[in-house]
Amino acid sequence: MATTGQASSGRGDARLTEKGIYTAALRLVDADGVGALSMRKLAAVLGVNPMSLYHHVPNKAALLRGVKNLVAAQFQPQVDGGTWQEQLHRFAEDFRALAHRHPNLIVHSLASPDFIEPEDPFWTGLTGILTSAGVPTTEVAAVGAVLASLFSGFLLAEGNGTLGRLAALQPTTTAGPATASSADPAGDRSFTFAVQTLIAGIEAHLPR
Amino acid sequence: MATTGQASSGRGDARLTEKGIYTAALRLVDADGVGALSMRKLAAVLGVNPMSLYHHVPNKAALLRGVKNLVAAQFQPQVDGGTWQEQLHRFAEDFRALAHRHPNLIVHSLASPDFIEPEDPFWTGLTGILTSAGVPTTEVAAVGAVLASLFSGFLLAEGNGTLGRLAALQPTTTAGPATASSADPAGDRSFTFAVQTLIAGIEAHLPR
DNA sequence: GACGTCAGCCATACACTGTATGGCTGCTGC
DNA sequence: GCAGCAGCCATACAGTGTATGGCTGACGTC
């Protein structure tokens, strides 16, 4: 809140800002999940009347989009050195790290239609890597769309627990003790397997 | 009162059954999406008081699980002839056909944690194919979990339109006119690409 | 037959949701 | 000083899931 000047002084100055609303909403989502976010609770946290929010955000869907964009802006993948395989691996790792940072939000966003937007770094980064890998420009979008879908599925399943539940299904667990949780090495192995799979898919699609 | 209408014989016989509730709910979901399903609307369709539903279904979450299981029971993959690659391809096709038959329900289910349950044919079929492909038994669950997650992501993105939107993003569309919709050949190509990617991932994981 | 028990159904009610409508206040440009 | 307006708030509406409790009629047991 400090922003916009504390003092709060009279009233004219805007105590409520779009960004402030989004960050407060993000905090709520991170704490209790998207389902627990309501306009009323958000307003209460901000010490404000619920209807006041509507002067900065048209509706709840837009609110969630704004929150999503807020965290999407944190995503600054570094795509430079190494082979395209390494680049893709790092890219996926960065994305996954973001998903781990805000699991509730990401799980919700991945499941909704408009998560990935043409301009944001998810898409530009991915298509960049694909082009540098040698995927024909006419196919970059199609290939990228499939890869993004597949990978989203992985993150979604990891985020909501499906992945862990299924993987642990057979009692075949490789001898190791049951402490699968901490540090999550099983999850990491699943992750690298997923990435390798995607890489193999791209390689199969390269001309030549 | 009045009602209850016509005779319907005395009363003791159950006019409301679990299965009847599920099928009616499925009809609503198919028509207007999961978001449009409410206990009240469902009760209205069934000509019954909303609270009566609770004598057959504990709550709305269970209702949706029941609906999901209803369509999951329709899934009878035929895994017999051919190489494991062909089997997997057919398996994926069957799954996808189901998703196309009830897109609203499937999109919702894929996004929720408990879509795939250990006993149902999704899982048993998939793990069966993996075993027959030669994946070590100790790894079948882990590999299957990843593949299921990835493929779910594909179906989810296809179902909610993300896939098509992203794939059509670059104006690079192969010269052809914009009629990407009918018969959806682009979607089919994406699908086979996705399946090939998954197959490549498995192959990379085979011992040898 | 009389009995308690109970399954099935319904009516009412509560807490909660998103948001439409309209009114107040005080800053801004003229 | 004044009109306009941005920001905020109070009230209200339609809709949600479901807890609670009451009714009715069939059933197993004496």
Short mmCIF file of C-alpha atoms (C1' of nucleotides) in Angstrom, two decimals:
data_model
loop_
_atom_site.label_atom_id
_atom_site.label_comp_id
_atom_site.label_asym_id
_atom_site.label_seq_id
_atom_site.Cartn_x
_atom_site.Cartn_y
_atom_site.Cartn_z
CA MET A 1 0.00 0.00 0.00
CA ALA A 2 2.60 2.40 0.44
CA THR A 3 2.32 3.09 -3.10
CA THR A 4 0.13 5.87 -3.99
CA GLY A 5 1.21 7.50 -1.00
CA GLN A 6 0.33 6.41 2.35
CA ALA A 7 -1.02 9.28 4.12
CA SER A 8 -4.09 8.19 2.47
CA SER A 9 -4.76 11.69 3.28
CA GLY A 10 -8.02 12.84 2.12
CA ARG A 11 -9.49 10.47 -0.27
CA GLY A 12 -8.99 11.57 -3.74
CA ASP A 13 -5.85 9.65 -4.23
CA ALA A 14 -6.33 6.17 -5.36
CA ARG A 15 -5.82 3.78 -2.50
CA LEU A 16 -6.82 1.01 -4.80
CA THR A 17 -4.77 0.18 -7.83
CA GLU A 18 -5.08 -2.55 -10.37
CA LYS A 19 -1.72 -3.95 -9.45
CA GLY A 20 -2.46 -3.79 -5.76
CA ILE A 21 -5.65 -5.72 -6.34
CA TYR A 22 -3.84 -8.35 -8.35
CA THR A 23 -1.11 -8.85 -5.80
CA ALA A 24 -3.59 -9.14 -2.95
CA ALA A 25 -5.58 -11.63 -4.99
CA LEU A 26 -2.43 -13.57 -5.72
CA ARG A 27 -1.69 -13.78 -2.05
CA LEU A 28 -5.14 -15.17 -1.40
CA VAL A 29 -4.83 -17.67 -4.22
CA ASP A 30 -1.42 -18.81 -3.10
CA ALA A 31 -2.71 -19.29 0.41
CA ASP A 32 -6.02 -21.00 -0.15
CA GLY A 33 -6.49 -21.78 -3.81
CA VAL A 34 -8.47 -20.18 -6.56
CA GLY A 35 -11.70 -21.57 -5.21
CA ALA A 36 -11.26 -19.57 -2.05
CA LEU A 37 -10.91 -16.29 -3.88
CA SER A 38 -14.04 -14.21 -3.83
CA MET A 39 -14.60 -10.57 -4.53
CA ARG A 40 -15.83 -10.09 -1.00
CA LYS A 41 -12.84 -11.72 0.65
CA LEU A 42 -10.49 -9.83 -1.57
CA ALA A 43 -12.22 -6.58 -0.71
CA ALA A 44 -12.04 -7.41 2.97
CA VAL A 45 -8.31 -7.99 2.74
CA LEU A 46 -7.94 -4.66 1.03
CA GLY A 47 -10.15 -2.99 3.59
CA VAL A 48 -12.59 -1.87 1.00
CA ASN A 49 -16.11 -2.39 -0.19
CA PRO A 50 -16.55 -5.25 -2.62
CA MET A 51 -18.07 -3.04 -5.26
CA SER A 52 -15.08 -0.77 -5.26
CA LEU A 53 -13.08 -3.45 -6.99
CA TYR A 54 -15.29 -3.10 -10.01
CA HIS A 55 -13.89 0.32 -10.68
CA HIS A 56 -10.55 -1.25 -11.48
CA VAL A 57 -11.44 -4.66 -12.76
CA PRO A 58 -14.44 -5.45 -14.95
CA ASN A 59 -15.24 -8.83 -13.43
CA LYS A 60 -13.81 -11.82 -11.73
CA ALA A 61 -12.58 -13.50 -14.88
CA ALA A 62 -10.56 -10.42 -15.72
CA LEU A 63 -9.27 -10.37 -12.18
CA LEU A 64 -7.91 -13.87 -12.56
CA ARG A 65 -6.42 -13.02 -15.93
CA GLY A 66 -4.69 -10.07 -14.34
CA VAL A 67 -3.28 -12.21 -11.57
CA LYS A 68 -2.10 -14.71 -14.14
CA ASN A 69 -0.39 -11.98 -16.12
CA LEU A 70 1.23 -10.71 -12.96
CA VAL A 71 3.04 -13.96 -12.42
CA ALA A 72 3.57 -14.55 -16.12
CA ALA A 73 5.59 -11.35 -16.10
CA GLN A 74 7.93 -12.99 -13.62
CA PHE A 75 8.81 -15.56 -16.20
CA GLN A 76 12.06 -14.48 -17.77
CA PRO A 77 13.52 -17.56 -19.40
CA GLN A 78 17.12 -17.30 -20.35
CA VAL A 79 17.52 -18.84 -23.73
CA ASP A 80 21.04 -18.43 -24.82
CA GLY A 81 23.90 -20.87 -24.57
CA GLY A 82 23.94 -24.54 -25.34
CA THR A 83 22.24 -26.78 -27.79
CA TRP A 84 18.57 -26.35 -28.42
CA GLN A 85 17.97 -29.44 -26.33
CA GLU A 86 19.66 -27.80 -23.38
CA GLN A 87 17.78 -24.61 -24.03
CA LEU A 88 14.50 -26.43 -24.04
CA HIS A 89 15.39 -28.23 -20.87
CA ARG A 90 16.20 -24.99 -19.11
CA PHE A 91 13.09 -23.40 -20.48
CA ALA A 92 10.97 -26.19 -19.11
CA GLU A 93 12.75 -25.99 -15.79
CA ASP A 94 12.06 -22.29 -15.52
CA PHE A 95 8.43 -22.82 -16.32
CA ARG A 96 8.19 -25.58 -13.80
CA ALA A 97 9.85 -23.46 -11.15
CA LEU A 98 7.20 -20.83 -11.72
CA ALA A 99 4.49 -23.44 -11.41
CA HIS A 100 5.99 -24.57 -8.12
CA ARG A 101 6.07 -21.03 -6.87
CA HIS A 102 2.34 -20.51 -7.43
CA PRO A 103 0.85 -23.96 -7.75
CA ASN A 104 -2.73 -23.02 -7.07
CA LEU A 105 -2.81 -20.33 -9.65
CA ILE A 106 -0.94 -22.30 -12.27
CA VAL A 107 -3.09 -25.37 -11.91
CA HIS A 108 -6.12 -23.24 -12.44
CA SER A 109 -4.65 -21.31 -15.33
CA LEU A 110 -3.36 -24.31 -17.18
CA ALA A 111 -6.81 -25.76 -17.16
CA SER A 112 -8.44 -22.69 -18.61
CA PRO A 113 -8.46 -21.82 -22.27
CA ASP A 114 -6.52 -18.61 -22.38
CA PHE A 115 -3.51 -19.34 -20.30
CA ILE A 116 -0.93 -18.91 -23.00
CA GLU A 117 -1.22 -15.70 -24.93
CA PRO A 118 0.67 -15.01 -28.13
CA GLU A 119 2.89 -12.29 -26.74
CA ASP A 120 4.00 -13.64 -23.47
CA PRO A 121 7.36 -15.27 -22.94
CA PHE A 122 5.94 -18.76 -22.72
CA TRP A 123 5.09 -18.71 -26.35
CA THR A 124 7.81 -16.53 -27.78
CA GLY A 125 10.47 -18.43 -25.87
CA LEU A 126 9.20 -21.79 -26.97
CA THR A 127 8.79 -20.91 -30.61
CA GLY A 128 12.22 -19.31 -30.56
CA ILE A 129 13.80 -22.50 -29.37
CA LEU A 130 11.92 -24.52 -31.92
CA THR A 131 13.08 -22.31 -34.73
CA SER A 132 16.64 -22.48 -33.58
CA ALA A 133 16.27 -26.24 -33.43
CA GLY A 134 15.52 -26.26 -37.10
CA VAL A 135 11.80 -26.82 -37.13
CA PRO A 136 10.49 -25.41 -40.41
CA THR A 137 8.93 -22.04 -39.86
CA THR A 138 5.67 -23.21 -41.31
CA GLU A 139 5.44 -25.82 -38.61
CA VAL A 140 6.70 -23.96 -35.58
CA ALA A 141 3.27 -22.94 -34.41
CA ALA A 142 1.72 -26.35 -34.83
CA VAL A 143 4.60 -28.13 -33.16
CA GLY A 144 4.80 -25.55 -30.41
CA ALA A 145 1.11 -25.82 -29.71
CA VAL A 146 1.33 -29.56 -29.27
CA LEU A 147 4.40 -29.34 -27.07
CA ALA A 148 2.87 -26.63 -24.94
CA SER A 149 -0.26 -28.72 -24.50
CA LEU A 150 1.67 -31.80 -23.54
CA PHE A 151 3.88 -29.97 -21.13
CA SER A 152 0.95 -28.16 -19.58
CA GLY A 153 -0.56 -31.53 -18.93
CA PHE A 154 2.52 -32.56 -17.06
CA LEU A 155 2.62 -29.47 -14.90
CA LEU A 156 -1.08 -29.70 -14.26
CA ALA A 157 -0.85 -33.29 -13.16
CA GLU A 158 2.16 -32.56 -11.05
CA GLY A 159 0.47 -29.58 -9.48
CA ASN A 160 -2.74 -31.27 -8.56
CA GLY A 161 -1.14 -34.44 -7.35
CA THR A 162 -2.31 -36.77 -10.06
CA LEU A 163 1.18 -37.47 -11.26
CA GLY A 164 2.47 -38.50 -7.89
CA ARG A 165 -0.57 -40.57 -7.13
CA LEU A 166 -0.38 -42.55 -10.33
CA ALA A 167 3.37 -42.97 -10.26
CA ALA A 168 3.19 -44.38 -6.77
CA LEU A 169 0.46 -46.72 -7.71
CA GLN A 170 2.26 -49.96 -8.06
CA PRO A 171 4.09 -51.07 -4.96
CA THR A 172 7.05 -51.50 -7.24
CA THR A 173 8.72 -48.40 -5.93
CA THR A 174 12.38 -48.90 -6.51
CA ALA A 175 13.24 -50.27 -3.15
CA GLY A 176 13.82 -46.84 -1.71
CA PRO A 177 11.98 -45.87 1.44
CA ALA A 178 8.65 -44.24 1.16
CA THR A 179 9.90 -40.75 1.73
CA ALA A 180 8.96 -39.70 -1.73
CA SER A 181 7.94 -36.26 -0.67
CA SER A 182 10.87 -34.22 0.47
CA ALA A 183 12.93 -32.77 -2.32
CA ASP A 184 10.76 -34.83 -4.56
CA PRO A 185 13.34 -36.80 -6.50
CA ALA A 186 10.66 -38.97 -8.05
CA GLY A 187 8.98 -35.86 -9.38
CA ASP A 188 12.25 -34.69 -10.80
CA ARG A 189 12.79 -37.96 -12.58
CA SER A 190 9.33 -37.73 -14.02
CA PHE A 191 10.10 -34.24 -15.15
CA THR A 192 13.27 -35.13 -16.99
CA PHE A 193 11.52 -38.07 -18.56
CA ALA A 194 8.78 -35.77 -19.77
CA VAL A 195 11.25 -33.30 -21.20
CA GLN A 196 13.23 -36.04 -22.90
CA THR A 197 10.05 -37.30 -24.43
CA LEU A 198 9.24 -33.92 -25.84
CA ILE A 199 12.74 -33.56 -27.19
CA ALA A 200 12.48 -36.92 -28.86
CA GLY A 201 9.25 -35.78 -30.43
CA ILE A 202 10.86 -32.69 -31.84
CA GLU A 203 13.81 -34.60 -33.17
CA ALA A 204 11.48 -36.95 -34.96
CA HIS A 205 9.93 -33.94 -36.58
CA LEU A 206 13.05 -32.28 -37.83
CA PRO A 207 13.55 -32.25 -41.54
CA ARG A 208 16.20 -34.64 -42.74
CA MET B 1 -48.23 -31.46 -3.89
CA ALA B 2 -50.32 -32.66 -6.09
CA THR B 3 -48.15 -34.19 -7.48
CA THR B 4 -45.87 -36.45 -7.80
CA GLY B 5 -47.76 -37.03 -10.48
CA GLN B 6 -49.41 -39.51 -11.86
CA ALA B 7 -49.78 -42.53 -10.02
CA SER B 8 -46.43 -43.72 -10.60
CA SER B 9 -47.70 -46.43 -8.60
CA GLY B 10 -47.58 -46.06 -4.97
CA ARG B 11 -44.41 -44.53 -3.90
CA GLY B 12 -42.16 -47.08 -2.50
CA ASP B 13 -40.54 -47.71 -5.75
CA ALA B 14 -37.63 -45.49 -6.42
CA ARG B 15 -38.38 -42.95 -9.08
CA LEU B 16 -34.96 -41.55 -8.53
CA THR B 17 -31.93 -43.71 -9.07
CA GLU B 18 -28.27 -42.95 -8.92
CA LYS B 19 -27.81 -43.87 -12.52
CA GLY B 20 -30.80 -41.83 -13.60
CA ILE B 21 -29.37 -38.84 -11.83
CA TYR B 22 -26.01 -39.30 -13.48
CA THR B 23 -27.40 -39.63 -16.95
CA ALA B 24 -29.58 -36.58 -16.55
CA ALA B 25 -26.59 -34.67 -15.24
CA LEU B 26 -24.53 -35.86 -18.17
CA ARG B 27 -27.14 -34.57 -20.54
CA LEU B 28 -26.99 -31.17 -18.89
CA VAL B 29 -23.22 -31.11 -18.95
CA ASP B 30 -23.07 -32.14 -22.58
CA ALA B 31 -25.53 -29.45 -23.47
CA ASP B 32 -24.28 -26.48 -21.50
CA GLY B 33 -21.04 -27.34 -19.79
CA VAL B 34 -20.13 -28.27 -16.28
CA GLY B 35 -20.52 -24.71 -15.13
CA ALA B 36 -24.19 -24.81 -16.01
CA LEU B 37 -24.87 -27.85 -13.90
CA SER B 38 -26.50 -27.06 -10.61
CA MET B 39 -28.34 -29.24 -8.17
CA ARG B 40 -31.44 -27.14 -8.67
CA LYS B 41 -31.41 -27.35 -12.44
CA LEU B 42 -30.75 -31.04 -12.30
CA ALA B 43 -33.61 -31.52 -9.88
CA ALA B 44 -35.88 -29.48 -12.12
CA VAL B 45 -35.03 -31.65 -15.09
CA LEU B 46 -35.84 -34.70 -13.03
CA GLY B 47 -39.05 -33.15 -11.76
CA VAL B 48 -37.97 -33.40 -8.21
CA ASN B 49 -36.99 -31.33 -5.24
CA PRO B 50 -33.33 -30.37 -5.11
CA MET B 51 -32.87 -31.92 -1.71
CA SER B 52 -34.08 -35.26 -2.92
CA LEU B 53 -30.90 -35.68 -4.87
CA TYR B 54 -28.98 -35.81 -1.65
CA HIS B 55 -30.55 -39.12 -0.79
CA HIS B 56 -28.69 -40.68 -3.67
CA VAL B 57 -25.59 -38.58 -3.98
CA PRO B 58 -23.65 -37.13 -1.07
CA ASN B 59 -22.71 -33.87 -2.72
CA LYS B 60 -21.97 -32.19 -6.00
CA ALA B 61 -18.40 -33.40 -6.23
CA ALA B 62 -19.58 -36.96 -5.93
CA LEU B 63 -22.21 -36.25 -8.54
CA LEU B 64 -19.56 -35.18 -11.00
CA ARG B 65 -17.43 -38.17 -10.15
CA GLY B 66 -20.39 -40.38 -10.83
CA VAL B 67 -21.00 -38.75 -14.18
CA LYS B 68 -17.36 -39.16 -15.02
CA ASN B 69 -17.47 -42.82 -14.11
CA LEU B 70 -20.56 -43.23 -16.23
CA VAL B 71 -18.72 -42.20 -19.35
CA ALA B 72 -15.50 -43.85 -18.27
CA ALA B 73 -17.41 -47.10 -18.33
CA GLN B 74 -18.04 -46.52 -22.02
CA PHE B 75 -14.34 -46.69 -22.63
CA GLN B 76 -13.57 -50.16 -23.85
CA PRO B 77 -10.24 -49.98 -25.57
CA GLN B 78 -9.36 -52.92 -27.72
CA VAL B 79 -5.80 -53.79 -27.12
CA ASP B 80 -4.92 -56.82 -29.06
CA GLY B 81 -3.29 -57.09 -32.43
CA GLY B 82 -0.32 -55.22 -33.75
CA THR B 83 2.85 -53.85 -32.32
CA TRP B 84 2.72 -52.00 -29.07
CA GLN B 85 3.12 -48.80 -31.01
CA GLU B 86 -0.04 -49.56 -32.93
CA GLN B 87 -1.79 -50.56 -29.77
CA LEU B 88 -0.87 -47.31 -28.12
CA HIS B 89 -2.03 -45.36 -31.11
CA ARG B 90 -5.38 -47.07 -31.11
CA PHE B 91 -5.65 -46.63 -27.38
CA ALA B 92 -5.06 -42.93 -27.71
CA GLU B 93 -7.55 -42.72 -30.53
CA ASP B 94 -10.21 -44.40 -28.46
CA PHE B 95 -9.57 -42.07 -25.58
CA ARG B 96 -9.71 -39.09 -27.85
CA ALA B 97 -12.95 -40.27 -29.39
CA LEU B 98 -14.45 -40.39 -25.94
CA ALA B 99 -13.22 -36.90 -25.24
CA HIS B 100 -14.85 -35.70 -28.43
CA ARG B 101 -18.09 -37.34 -27.48
CA HIS B 102 -18.34 -35.49 -24.17
CA PRO B 103 -15.98 -32.56 -24.48
CA ASN B 104 -17.41 -30.49 -21.67
CA LEU B 105 -17.20 -33.26 -19.15
CA ILE B 106 -13.79 -34.45 -20.23
CA VAL B 107 -12.24 -31.02 -20.18
CA HIS B 108 -13.46 -30.58 -16.67
CA SER B 109 -12.42 -34.03 -15.54
CA LEU B 110 -8.96 -33.88 -17.01
CA ALA B 111 -8.32 -30.73 -15.06
CA SER B 112 -9.35 -32.20 -11.75
CA PRO B 113 -7.15 -34.36 -9.59
CA ASP B 114 -8.98 -37.61 -9.55
CA PHE B 115 -9.82 -38.20 -13.14
CA ILE B 116 -7.86 -41.38 -13.59
CA GLU B 117 -8.50 -44.01 -10.99
CA PRO B 118 -6.37 -47.11 -10.58
CA GLU B 119 -9.02 -49.56 -11.64
CA ASP B 120 -10.51 -48.01 -14.68
CA PRO B 121 -9.57 -48.96 -18.20
CA PHE B 122 -7.58 -45.81 -18.81
CA TRP B 123 -4.96 -46.94 -16.41
CA THR B 124 -5.07 -50.69 -16.80
CA GLY B 125 -5.05 -50.41 -20.57
CA LEU B 126 -2.15 -48.02 -20.62
CA THR B 127 0.00 -49.94 -18.18
CA GLY B 128 -0.79 -53.13 -20.06
CA ILE B 129 0.52 -51.68 -23.27
CA LEU B 130 3.62 -50.38 -21.55
CA THR B 131 4.40 -53.75 -20.08
CA SER B 132 3.93 -55.45 -23.39
CA ALA B 133 6.25 -52.85 -24.88
CA GLY B 134 8.96 -54.01 -22.56
CA VAL B 135 9.02 -51.24 -20.01
CA PRO B 136 10.46 -52.72 -16.81
CA THR B 137 7.71 -53.51 -14.37
CA THR B 138 9.31 -51.33 -11.76
CA GLU B 139 8.92 -48.36 -14.06
CA VAL B 140 5.57 -48.95 -15.62
CA ALA B 141 3.71 -46.82 -13.13
CA ALA B 142 6.12 -43.91 -13.31
CA VAL B 143 6.26 -43.96 -17.09
CA GLY B 144 2.53 -44.42 -17.38
CA ALA B 145 1.86 -41.53 -15.06
CA VAL B 146 3.96 -39.19 -17.13
CA LEU B 147 2.44 -40.33 -20.39
CA ALA B 148 -1.07 -40.02 -19.02
CA SER B 149 -0.31 -36.52 -17.82
CA LEU B 150 1.13 -35.46 -21.12
CA PHE B 151 -1.69 -36.92 -23.12
CA SER B 152 -4.28 -35.42 -20.82
CA GLY B 153 -2.72 -32.08 -21.52
CA PHE B 154 -3.18 -32.62 -25.20
CA LEU B 155 -6.83 -33.59 -24.90
CA LEU B 156 -7.47 -30.75 -22.53
CA ALA B 157 -5.93 -28.21 -24.86
CA GLU B 158 -7.75 -29.67 -27.79
CA GLY B 159 -11.00 -29.67 -25.91
CA ASN B 160 -10.88 -26.12 -24.70
CA GLY B 161 -9.58 -24.69 -27.93
CA THR B 162 -6.12 -23.73 -26.80
CA LEU B 163 -4.46 -26.12 -29.17
CA GLY B 164 -6.21 -24.80 -32.23
CA ARG B 165 -5.69 -21.22 -31.20
CA LEU B 166 -1.98 -21.59 -30.71
CA ALA B 167 -1.43 -23.72 -33.77
CA ALA B 168 -3.12 -21.13 -35.94
CA LEU B 169 -1.11 -18.37 -34.44
CA GLN B 170 1.52 -17.63 -36.96
CA PRO B 171 0.23 -16.46 -40.30
CA THR B 172 2.52 -19.09 -41.69
CA THR B 173 -0.38 -21.42 -42.24
CA THR B 174 0.67 -23.62 -45.04
CA ALA B 175 -0.73 -21.51 -47.75
CA GLY B 176 -4.03 -23.26 -47.53
CA PRO B 177 -7.15 -21.21 -46.94
CA ALA B 178 -8.28 -20.61 -43.44
CA THR B 179 -10.82 -23.38 -43.40
CA ALA B 180 -9.06 -25.22 -40.66
CA SER B 181 -12.22 -26.15 -38.93
CA SER B 182 -14.26 -28.71 -40.81
CA ALA B 183 -13.22 -32.27 -40.29
CA ASP B 184 -10.33 -30.81 -38.42
CA PRO B 185 -7.40 -32.24 -40.33
CA ALA B 186 -5.04 -29.92 -38.53
CA GLY B 187 -6.24 -31.31 -35.23
CA ASP B 188 -5.67 -34.81 -36.50
CA ARG B 189 -2.15 -34.00 -37.53
CA SER B 190 -1.50 -32.53 -34.12
CA PHE B 191 -2.86 -35.67 -32.60
CA THR B 192 -0.63 -38.03 -34.52
CA PHE B 193 2.31 -35.82 -33.77
CA ALA B 194 1.50 -35.98 -30.09
CA VAL B 195 1.17 -39.74 -30.15
CA GLN B 196 4.41 -40.13 -32.07
CA THR B 197 6.12 -37.97 -29.51
CA LEU B 198 4.90 -40.14 -26.70
CA ILE B 199 5.98 -43.27 -28.53
CA ALA B 200 9.42 -41.81 -29.05
CA GLY B 201 9.59 -41.10 -25.35
CA ILE B 202 8.78 -44.67 -24.49
CA GLU B 203 11.26 -46.02 -26.96
CA ALA B 204 13.95 -43.90 -25.40
CA HIS B 205 13.10 -45.47 -22.10
CA LEU B 206 13.22 -49.08 -23.11
CA PRO B 207 16.01 -51.12 -21.67
CA ARG B 208 18.54 -52.30 -24.16
"C1'" DG C 1 -52.94 -56.12 13.61
"C1'" DA C 2 -49.77 -52.83 16.10
"C1'" DC C 3 -45.32 -51.53 16.41
"C1'" DG C 4 -40.90 -48.99 15.64
"C1'" DT C 5 -37.75 -48.11 11.85
"C1'" DC C 6 -36.53 -46.32 7.89
"C1'" DA C 7 -36.04 -44.86 2.89
"C1'" DG C 8 -37.51 -41.50 -0.01
"C1'" DC C 9 -39.12 -37.05 -0.71
"C1'" DC C 10 -40.01 -32.20 0.24
"C1'" DA C 11 -40.05 -27.16 2.46
"C1'" DT C 12 -37.56 -23.98 4.65
"C1'" DA C 13 -33.49 -21.67 5.73
"C1'" DC C 14 -28.54 -20.22 5.88
"C1'" DA C 15 -24.37 -18.61 4.30
"C1'" DC C 16 -22.23 -17.38 0.35
"C1'" DT C 17 -21.40 -16.12 -4.51
"C1'" DG C 18 -20.96 -12.36 -8.60
"C1'" DT C 19 -22.57 -8.10 -9.85
"C1'" DA C 20 -26.42 -4.27 -11.39
"C1'" DT C 21 -27.97 0.02 -9.78
"C1'" DG C 22 -27.66 4.28 -7.83
"C1'" DG C 23 -26.00 7.65 -4.43
"C1'" DC C 24 -22.29 10.18 -1.95
"C1'" DT C 25 -17.78 12.81 -1.75
"C1'" DG C 26 -14.18 15.49 -3.01
"C1'" DC C 27 -10.73 16.45 -6.71
"C1'" DT C 28 -10.08 18.37 -11.33
"C1'" DG C 29 -10.50 21.64 -15.54
"C1'" DC C 30 -12.78 25.63 -16.76
"C1'" DG D 1 -17.77 28.96 -8.40
"C1'" DC D 2 -19.19 25.31 -11.10
"C1'" DA D 3 -19.88 21.04 -14.01
"C1'" DG D 4 -18.05 16.70 -14.48
"C1'" DC D 5 -16.13 12.83 -12.97
"C1'" DA D 6 -13.27 9.19 -10.58
"C1'" DG D 7 -13.41 6.63 -6.68
"C1'" DC D 8 -15.93 4.54 -3.22
"C1'" DC D 9 -19.90 2.60 -0.85
"C1'" DA D 10 -24.86 0.62 0.42
"C1'" DT D 11 -28.39 -1.92 -1.05
"C1'" DA D 12 -30.39 -5.44 -3.62
"C1'" DC D 13 -31.11 -9.48 -6.70
"C1'" DA D 14 -30.68 -13.89 -8.49
"C1'" DG D 15 -28.31 -17.87 -8.01
"C1'" DT D 16 -25.34 -21.42 -5.58
"C1'" DG D 17 -24.55 -25.81 -2.28
"C1'" DT D 18 -26.44 -27.94 1.46
"C1'" DA D 19 -28.00 -28.47 6.85
"C1'" DT D 20 -32.09 -29.34 9.27
"C1'" DG D 21 -36.27 -31.27 10.10
"C1'" DG D 22 -40.92 -32.90 8.87
"C1'" DC D 23 -44.05 -35.83 6.16
"C1'" DT D 24 -45.58 -40.37 4.06
"C1'" DG D 25 -45.90 -44.92 3.28
"C1'" DA D 26 -43.56 -49.58 3.05
"C1'" DC D 27 -41.32 -53.15 5.83
"C1'" DG D 28 -39.57 -56.60 9.57
"C1'" DT D 29 -40.81 -58.16 14.00
"C1'" DC D 30 -43.74 -59.33 17.57
#
